[in-house]
Structures are given as structure tokens and as C-alpha cells.
Amino acid sequence: MFDYYIEGIGVIAAILTTSAFVPQAYKIYKGGISDGVSLTMYFVMLIGVAFWLVYGILINKFAIILANTVTLVLQILIIYFKLNHRNKTE
């Protein structure tokens, strides 16, 4: 029973930390402006998140797998938008 509480805390943490990337991805997608986005930071984060995902898979922890899968997708989208020069001139 106690393991479910621990996993629940992990899922809540996963939802909160992963959702932090949603506003950035949405802003770039809708506004087309990615000037303030550091491509280097997102590449480094992408590599780190990929390692976290592998780690989660290896230890079979749902919260880690969930958070890092969604975060990986969001970061790939942000990098995609940045690389495709979606910047609008003001």
C-alpha cells in the first residue's frame, strides 16, 4: 500500500514538472517567436531527459517514464520550432 503513495507522489511531481514546458511550447507555436529560446539549453535538457527516460525504463518506474516521455516530446517540439525559423519580425 505504501508503494502506491510513493508512486502517487512521483506522478504528481511528473505532472507538475513536465507541464512547465507546455507554456513555452505553446507560446512558440502560436506566436512563432523563439528568439528568447536557448537552443543549447534545450539540446542539453533533451539529452538529460533521454537518459532519465532510459533510467526509468531500466528501474521500471511509471512516474519517471511518464514524465520524461512527455517532456522529451515537448522539448523536441520546441527544438523543431526553433530550428524551423518560426520567428516573426516585429
A tleap script that builds the chain and sets N, CA, C and O, in Angstrom:
source leaprc.protein.ff14SB
mol = sequence {
  NMET PHE ASP TYR TYR ILE GLU GLY ILE GLY
  VAL ILE ALA ALA ILE LEU THR THR SER ALA
  PHE VAL PRO GLN ALA TYR LYS ILE TYR LYS
  GLY GLY ILE SER ASP GLY VAL SER LEU THR
  MET TYR PHE VAL MET LEU ILE GLY VAL ALA
  PHE TRP LEU VAL TYR GLY ILE LEU ILE ASN
  LYS PHE ALA ILE ILE LEU ALA ASN THR VAL
  THR LEU VAL LEU GLN ILE LEU ILE ILE TYR
  PHE LYS LEU ASN HIE ARG ASN LYS THR CGLU
}
set mol.1.N position { 0.825 -1.194 0.000 }
set mol.1.CA position { 0.000 0.000 0.000 }
set mol.1.C position { 0.865 1.253 0.000 }
set mol.1.O position { 0.570 2.209 -0.717 }
set mol.2.N position { 1.930 1.258 0.796 }
set mol.2.CA position { 2.799 2.416 0.907 }
set mol.2.C position { 3.467 2.739 -0.429 }
set mol.2.O position { 3.708 3.909 -0.729 }
set mol.3.N position { 3.768 1.717 -1.233 }
set mol.3.CA position { 4.388 1.928 -2.538 }
set mol.3.C position { 3.486 2.742 -3.463 }
set mol.3.O position { 3.982 3.512 -4.286 }
set mol.4.N position { 2.167 2.580 -3.339 }
set mol.4.CA position { 1.238 3.349 -4.166 }
set mol.4.C position { 1.297 4.835 -3.826 }
set mol.4.O position { 1.183 5.681 -4.712 }
set mol.5.N position { 1.475 5.153 -2.546 }
set mol.5.CA position { 1.609 6.552 -2.134 }
set mol.5.C position { 2.895 7.157 -2.693 }
set mol.5.O position { 2.906 8.297 -3.159 }
set mol.6.N position { 3.947 6.402 -2.643 }
set mol.6.CA position { 5.223 6.882 -3.179 }
set mol.6.C position { 5.107 7.110 -4.685 }
set mol.6.O position { 5.547 8.136 -5.202 }
set mol.7.N position { 4.518 6.154 -5.375 }
set mol.7.CA position { 4.329 6.295 -6.827 }
set mol.7.C position { 3.394 7.464 -7.134 }
set mol.7.O position { 3.594 8.165 -8.125 }
set mol.8.N position { 2.389 7.680 -6.308 }
set mol.8.CA position { 1.477 8.810 -6.481 }
set mol.8.C position { 2.193 10.145 -6.360 }
set mol.8.O position { 1.933 11.070 -7.130 }
set mol.9.N position { 3.092 10.241 -5.396 }
set mol.9.CA position { 3.903 11.457 -5.252 }
set mol.9.C position { 4.751 11.660 -6.501 }
set mol.9.O position { 4.897 12.784 -6.983 }
set mol.10.N position { 5.300 10.590 -7.016 }
set mol.10.CA position { 6.093 10.665 -8.243 }
set mol.10.C position { 5.277 11.112 -9.435 }
set mol.10.O position { 5.752 11.906 -10.248 }
set mol.11.N position { 4.060 10.617 -9.554 }
set mol.11.CA position { 3.186 11.014 -10.664 }
set mol.11.C position { 2.816 12.491 -10.552 }
set mol.11.O position { 2.810 13.201 -11.557 }
set mol.12.N position { 2.511 12.956 -9.360 }
set mol.12.CA position { 2.189 14.376 -9.161 }
set mol.12.C position { 3.406 15.234 -9.534 }
set mol.12.O position { 3.264 16.242 -10.227 }
set mol.13.N position { 4.584 14.841 -9.083 }
set mol.13.CA position { 5.810 15.561 -9.436 }
set mol.13.C position { 6.025 15.545 -10.948 }
set mol.13.O position { 6.424 16.553 -11.532 }
set mol.14.N position { 5.764 14.414 -11.573 }
set mol.14.CA position { 5.920 14.289 -13.023 }
set mol.14.C position { 4.994 15.242 -13.765 }
set mol.14.O position { 5.410 15.912 -14.711 }
set mol.15.N position { 3.753 15.300 -13.339 }
set mol.15.CA position { 2.775 16.184 -13.987 }
set mol.15.C position { 3.183 17.641 -13.836 }
set mol.15.O position { 3.135 18.403 -14.802 }
set mol.16.N position { 3.582 18.030 -12.640 }
set mol.16.CA position { 3.932 19.427 -12.392 }
set mol.16.C position { 5.194 19.845 -13.143 }
set mol.16.O position { 5.205 20.898 -13.781 }
set mol.17.N position { 6.242 19.051 -13.080 }
set mol.17.CA position { 7.488 19.445 -13.742 }
set mol.17.C position { 7.383 19.365 -15.258 }
set mol.17.O position { 7.949 20.200 -15.963 }
set mol.18.N position { 6.678 18.386 -15.754 }
set mol.18.CA position { 6.510 18.258 -17.199 }
set mol.18.C position { 5.639 19.369 -17.765 }
set mol.18.O position { 5.920 19.897 -18.840 }
set mol.19.N position { 4.591 19.721 -17.048 }
set mol.19.CA position { 3.690 20.765 -17.540 }
set mol.19.C position { 4.368 22.128 -17.608 }
set mol.19.O position { 3.857 23.035 -18.265 }
set mol.20.N position { 5.497 22.289 -16.950 }
set mol.20.CA position { 6.232 23.557 -17.012 }
set mol.20.C position { 6.704 23.870 -18.428 }
set mol.20.O position { 6.917 25.038 -18.754 }
set mol.21.N position { 6.874 22.864 -19.274 }
set mol.21.CA position { 7.330 23.087 -20.646 }
set mol.21.C position { 6.184 23.426 -21.594 }
set mol.21.O position { 6.428 23.934 -22.689 }
set mol.22.N position { 4.968 23.165 -21.209 }
set mol.22.CA position { 3.816 23.393 -22.087 }
set mol.22.C position { 3.656 24.867 -22.472 }
set mol.22.O position { 3.471 25.149 -23.656 }
set mol.23.N position { 3.716 25.823 -21.534 }
set mol.23.CA position { 3.554 27.225 -21.936 }
set mol.23.C position { 4.611 27.690 -22.950 }
set mol.23.O position { 4.300 28.458 -23.860 }
set mol.24.N position { 5.843 27.230 -22.796 }
set mol.24.CA position { 6.905 27.624 -23.735 }
set mol.24.C position { 6.610 27.071 -25.130 }
set mol.24.O position { 6.700 27.797 -26.120 }
set mol.25.N position { 6.262 25.798 -25.204 }
set mol.25.CA position { 5.954 25.184 -26.496 }
set mol.25.C position { 4.747 25.862 -27.134 }
set mol.25.O position { 4.752 26.134 -28.335 }
set mol.26.N position { 3.722 26.136 -26.347 }
set mol.26.CA position { 2.509 26.780 -26.866 }
set mol.26.C position { 2.805 28.198 -27.358 }
set mol.26.O position { 2.324 28.605 -28.415 }
set mol.27.N position { 3.589 28.937 -26.597 }
set mol.27.CA position { 3.923 30.321 -26.959 }
set mol.27.C position { 4.686 30.372 -28.276 }
set mol.27.O position { 4.400 31.212 -29.129 }
set mol.28.N position { 5.644 29.486 -28.443 }
set mol.28.CA position { 6.405 29.448 -29.691 }
set mol.28.C position { 5.513 29.025 -30.846 }
set mol.28.O position { 5.583 29.600 -31.933 }
set mol.29.N position { 4.679 28.027 -30.615 }
set mol.29.CA position { 3.791 27.537 -31.680 }
set mol.29.C position { 2.805 28.609 -32.121 }
set mol.29.O position { 2.658 28.871 -33.315 }
set mol.30.N position { 2.137 29.222 -31.166 }
set mol.30.CA position { 1.116 30.218 -31.502 }
set mol.30.C position { 1.715 31.534 -31.974 }
set mol.30.O position { 1.254 32.115 -32.955 }
set mol.31.N position { 2.739 32.001 -31.277 }
set mol.31.CA position { 3.312 33.299 -31.599 }
set mol.31.C position { 4.374 33.253 -32.672 }
set mol.31.O position { 4.646 34.258 -33.329 }
set mol.32.N position { 4.977 32.089 -32.854 }
set mol.32.CA position { 6.015 31.944 -33.860 }
set mol.32.C position { 7.322 32.619 -33.490 }
set mol.32.O position { 8.223 32.709 -34.324 }
set mol.33.N position { 7.446 33.095 -32.265 }
set mol.33.CA position { 8.652 33.798 -31.846 }
set mol.33.C position { 9.445 32.904 -30.898 }
set mol.33.O position { 8.946 32.486 -29.853 }
set mol.34.N position { 10.692 32.620 -31.281 }
set mol.34.CA position { 11.528 31.773 -30.447 }
set mol.34.C position { 12.876 32.434 -30.156 }
set mol.34.O position { 13.841 31.749 -29.816 }
set mol.35.N position { 12.946 33.747 -30.287 }
set mol.35.CA position { 14.203 34.468 -30.070 }
set mol.35.C position { 14.788 34.214 -28.685 }
set mol.35.O position { 16.004 34.071 -28.554 }
set mol.36.N position { 13.966 34.156 -27.666 }
set mol.36.CA position { 14.453 34.006 -26.304 }
set mol.36.C position { 14.744 32.571 -25.897 }
set mol.36.O position { 15.091 32.315 -24.745 }
set mol.37.N position { 14.609 31.645 -26.813 }
set mol.37.CA position { 14.806 30.229 -26.501 }
set mol.37.C position { 16.256 29.845 -26.776 }
set mol.37.O position { 16.767 30.057 -27.876 }
set mol.38.N position { 16.909 29.281 -25.772 }
set mol.38.CA position { 18.287 28.826 -25.919 }
set mol.38.C position { 18.292 27.418 -26.498 }
set mol.38.O position { 17.892 26.458 -25.839 }
set mol.39.N position { 18.747 27.313 -27.725 }
set mol.39.CA position { 18.806 26.015 -28.389 }
set mol.39.C position { 19.767 25.074 -27.660 }
set mol.39.O position { 19.486 23.884 -27.520 }
set mol.40.N position { 20.891 25.603 -27.200 }
set mol.40.CA position { 21.863 24.790 -26.474 }
set mol.40.C position { 21.242 24.205 -25.207 }
set mol.40.O position { 21.419 23.023 -24.914 }
set mol.41.N position { 20.520 25.027 -24.462 }
set mol.41.CA position { 19.885 24.548 -23.231 }
set mol.41.C position { 18.899 23.429 -23.533 }
set mol.41.O position { 18.856 22.430 -22.814 }
set mol.42.N position { 18.108 23.584 -24.587 }
set mol.42.CA position { 17.128 22.549 -24.900 }
set mol.42.C position { 17.788 21.271 -25.411 }
set mol.42.O position { 17.283 20.180 -25.148 }
set mol.43.N position { 18.907 21.379 -26.138 }
set mol.43.CA position { 19.618 20.167 -26.555 }
set mol.43.C position { 20.194 19.429 -25.351 }
set mol.43.O position { 20.095 18.205 -25.264 }
set mol.44.N position { 20.795 20.173 -24.423 }
set mol.44.CA position { 21.351 19.547 -23.214 }
set mol.44.C position { 20.229 18.911 -22.393 }
set mol.44.O position { 20.366 17.783 -21.918 }
set mol.45.N position { 19.120 19.634 -22.226 }
set mol.45.CA position { 17.971 19.081 -21.497 }
set mol.45.C position { 17.427 17.834 -22.190 }
set mol.45.O position { 17.058 16.861 -21.532 }
set mol.46.N position { 17.382 17.867 -23.510 }
set mol.46.CA position { 16.885 16.728 -24.278 }
set mol.46.C position { 17.727 15.486 -24.000 }
set mol.46.O position { 17.185 14.400 -23.793 }
set mol.47.N position { 19.034 15.641 -23.995 }
set mol.47.CA position { 19.924 14.512 -23.713 }
set mol.47.C position { 19.714 14.025 -22.280 }
set mol.47.O position { 19.637 12.821 -22.039 }
set mol.48.N position { 19.620 14.953 -21.334 }
set mol.48.CA position { 19.384 14.579 -19.938 }
set mol.48.C position { 18.066 13.858 -19.744 }
set mol.48.O position { 17.995 12.862 -19.023 }
set mol.49.N position { 17.027 14.357 -20.384 }
set mol.49.CA position { 15.703 13.735 -20.276 }
set mol.49.C position { 15.715 12.348 -20.911 }
set mol.49.O position { 15.078 11.426 -20.402 }
set mol.50.N position { 16.430 12.199 -22.012 }
set mol.50.CA position { 16.533 10.881 -22.649 }
set mol.50.C position { 17.191 9.879 -21.698 }
set mol.50.O position { 16.763 8.729 -21.607 }
set mol.51.N position { 18.227 10.320 -20.998 }
set mol.51.CA position { 18.867 9.446 -20.009 }
set mol.51.C position { 17.927 9.133 -18.846 }
set mol.51.O position { 17.889 7.999 -18.370 }
set mol.52.N position { 17.174 10.126 -18.386 }
set mol.52.CA position { 16.189 9.879 -17.320 }
set mol.52.C position { 15.141 8.863 -17.782 }
set mol.52.O position { 14.716 8.003 -17.010 }
set mol.53.N position { 14.735 8.970 -19.040 }
set mol.53.CA position { 13.751 8.031 -19.580 }
set mol.53.C position { 14.315 6.611 -19.584 }
set mol.53.O position { 13.641 5.672 -19.162 }
set mol.54.N position { 15.537 6.459 -20.054 }
set mol.54.CA position { 16.174 5.139 -20.056 }
set mol.54.C position { 16.282 4.610 -18.624 }
set mol.54.O position { 16.009 3.438 -18.365 }
set mol.55.N position { 16.679 5.477 -17.706 }
set mol.55.CA position { 16.777 5.097 -16.298 }
set mol.55.C position { 15.423 4.620 -15.768 }
set mol.55.O position { 15.341 3.589 -15.100 }
set mol.56.N position { 14.367 5.373 -16.069 }
set mol.56.CA position { 13.027 4.998 -15.627 }
set mol.56.C position { 12.593 3.652 -16.177 }
set mol.56.O position { 11.959 2.856 -15.485 }
set mol.57.N position { 12.942 3.411 -17.430 }
set mol.57.CA position { 12.613 2.123 -18.048 }
set mol.57.C position { 13.388 0.997 -17.371 }
set mol.57.O position { 12.833 -0.064 -17.085 }
set mol.58.N position { 14.662 1.234 -17.120 }
set mol.58.CA position { 15.502 0.194 -16.506 }
set mol.58.C position { 15.050 -0.174 -15.102 }
set mol.58.O position { 15.132 -1.335 -14.702 }
set mol.59.N position { 14.569 0.825 -14.348 }
set mol.59.CA position { 14.115 0.512 -12.982 }
set mol.59.C position { 12.599 0.314 -12.927 }
set mol.59.O position { 12.036 0.053 -11.864 }
set mol.60.N position { 11.946 0.442 -14.085 }
set mol.60.CA position { 10.513 0.191 -14.228 }
set mol.60.C position { 9.670 1.069 -13.285 }
set mol.60.O position { 8.845 0.566 -12.522 }
set mol.61.N position { 9.894 2.380 -13.355 }
set mol.61.CA position { 9.144 3.329 -12.534 }
set mol.61.C position { 8.258 4.187 -13.436 }
set mol.61.O position { 8.742 4.996 -14.227 }
set mol.62.N position { 6.962 3.988 -13.296 }
set mol.62.CA position { 5.974 4.637 -14.152 }
set mol.62.C position { 6.095 6.162 -14.153 }
set mol.62.O position { 6.061 6.782 -15.216 }
set mol.63.N position { 6.235 6.766 -12.986 }
set mol.63.CA position { 6.279 8.230 -12.898 }
set mol.63.C position { 7.461 8.795 -13.678 }
set mol.63.O position { 7.323 9.812 -14.359 }
set mol.64.N position { 8.599 8.160 -13.588 }
set mol.64.CA position { 9.788 8.628 -14.303 }
set mol.64.C position { 9.613 8.438 -15.798 }
set mol.64.O position { 9.981 9.311 -16.583 }
set mol.65.N position { 9.059 7.312 -16.194 }
set mol.65.CA position { 8.826 7.036 -17.615 }
set mol.65.C position { 7.823 8.036 -18.184 }
set mol.65.O position { 8.053 8.604 -19.252 }
set mol.66.N position { 6.719 8.254 -17.481 }
set mol.66.CA position { 5.685 9.182 -17.939 }
set mol.66.C position { 6.223 10.594 -18.095 }
set mol.66.O position { 6.082 11.208 -19.152 }
set mol.67.N position { 6.834 11.101 -17.049 }
set mol.67.CA position { 7.328 12.480 -17.066 }
set mol.67.C position { 8.338 12.705 -18.179 }
set mol.67.O position { 8.270 13.704 -18.895 }
set mol.68.N position { 9.248 11.802 -18.319 }
set mol.68.CA position { 10.320 12.015 -19.278 }
set mol.68.C position { 9.902 11.736 -20.711 }
set mol.68.O position { 10.480 12.304 -21.638 }
set mol.69.N position { 8.923 10.886 -20.914 }
set mol.69.CA position { 8.388 10.695 -22.262 }
set mol.69.C position { 7.690 11.964 -22.738 }
set mol.69.O position { 7.938 12.432 -23.849 }
set mol.70.N position { 6.826 12.516 -21.906 }
set mol.70.CA position { 6.101 13.735 -22.282 }
set mol.70.C position { 7.064 14.906 -22.419 }
set mol.70.O position { 6.951 15.688 -23.364 }
set mol.71.N position { 8.008 15.041 -21.496 }
set mol.71.CA position { 8.980 16.128 -21.564 }
set mol.71.C position { 9.841 16.010 -22.810 }
set mol.71.O position { 10.154 17.019 -23.440 }
set mol.72.N position { 10.225 14.805 -23.173 }
set mol.72.CA position { 11.013 14.578 -24.385 }
set mol.72.C position { 10.255 15.072 -25.615 }
set mol.72.O position { 10.829 15.740 -26.475 }
set mol.73.N position { 8.987 14.749 -25.698 }
set mol.73.CA position { 8.167 15.191 -26.838 }
set mol.73.C position { 8.069 16.714 -26.862 }
set mol.73.O position { 8.229 17.324 -27.919 }
set mol.74.N position { 7.808 17.334 -25.717 }
set mol.74.CA position { 7.699 18.791 -25.666 }
set mol.74.C position { 9.010 19.465 -26.048 }
set mol.74.O position { 9.000 20.468 -26.762 }
set mol.75.N position { 10.121 18.939 -25.592 }
set mol.75.CA position { 11.404 19.534 -25.929 }
set mol.75.C position { 11.742 19.346 -27.400 }
set mol.75.O position { 12.328 20.237 -28.015 }
set mol.76.N position { 11.389 18.218 -27.966 }
set mol.76.CA position { 11.594 18.006 -29.407 }
set mol.76.C position { 10.769 19.019 -30.199 }
set mol.76.O position { 11.248 19.569 -31.190 }
set mol.77.N position { 9.529 19.268 -29.766 }
set mol.77.CA position { 8.700 20.272 -30.443 }
set mol.77.C position { 9.320 21.665 -30.361 }
set mol.77.O position { 9.360 22.389 -31.355 }
set mol.78.N position { 9.799 22.037 -29.186 }
set mol.78.CA position { 10.416 23.356 -29.020 }
set mol.78.C position { 11.650 23.475 -29.908 }
set mol.78.O position { 11.838 24.498 -30.566 }
set mol.79.N position { 12.486 22.452 -29.936 }
set mol.79.CA position { 13.673 22.466 -30.799 }
set mol.79.C position { 13.267 22.532 -32.267 }
set mol.79.O position { 13.868 23.272 -33.044 }
set mol.80.N position { 12.258 21.768 -32.646 }
set mol.80.CA position { 11.754 21.787 -34.020 }
set mol.80.C position { 11.298 23.191 -34.411 }
set mol.80.O position { 11.667 23.697 -35.471 }
set mol.81.N position { 10.495 23.819 -33.551 }
set mol.81.CA position { 10.019 25.171 -33.844 }
set mol.81.C position { 11.186 26.148 -33.955 }
set mol.81.O position { 11.191 27.002 -34.841 }
set mol.82.N position { 12.154 26.035 -33.084 }
set mol.82.CA position { 13.319 26.927 -33.094 }
set mol.82.C position { 14.121 26.746 -34.374 }
set mol.82.O position { 14.520 27.727 -35.002 }
set mol.83.N position { 14.358 25.505 -34.763 }
set mol.83.CA position { 15.179 25.232 -35.953 }
set mol.83.C position { 14.470 25.598 -37.258 }
set mol.83.O position { 15.124 25.857 -38.268 }
set mol.84.N position { 13.172 25.619 -37.238 }
set mol.84.CA position { 12.437 25.937 -38.460 }
set mol.84.C position { 12.164 27.430 -38.620 }
set mol.84.O position { 11.288 27.834 -39.385 }
set mol.85.N position { 12.915 28.232 -37.898 }
set mol.85.CA position { 12.881 29.686 -38.047 }
set mol.85.C position { 11.451 30.234 -38.059 }
set mol.85.O position { 11.062 30.975 -38.962 }
set mol.86.N position { 10.683 29.856 -37.043 }
set mol.86.CA position { 9.305 30.316 -36.958 }
set mol.86.C position { 9.230 31.730 -36.381 }
set mol.86.O position { 8.152 32.184 -35.999 }
set mol.87.N position { 10.358 32.425 -36.315 }
set mol.87.CA position { 10.349 33.778 -35.747 }
set mol.87.C position { 9.645 34.749 -36.679 }
set mol.87.O position { 9.856 34.729 -37.892 }
set mol.88.N position { 8.821 35.586 -36.109 }
set mol.88.CA position { 8.159 36.650 -36.859 }
set mol.88.C position { 8.899 37.947 -36.580 }
set mol.88.O position { 9.350 38.190 -35.461 }
set mol.89.N position { 9.013 38.749 -37.573 }
set mol.89.CA position { 9.623 40.052 -37.343 }
set mol.89.C position { 8.571 41.009 -36.828 }
set mol.89.O position { 7.412 40.982 -37.245 }
set mol.90.N position { 9.000 41.839 -35.926 }
set mol.90.CA position { 8.044 42.783 -35.318 }
set mol.90.C position { 8.078 44.090 -36.034 }
set mol.90.O position { 7.347 45.012 -35.672 }
savepdb mol mol.pdb
quit
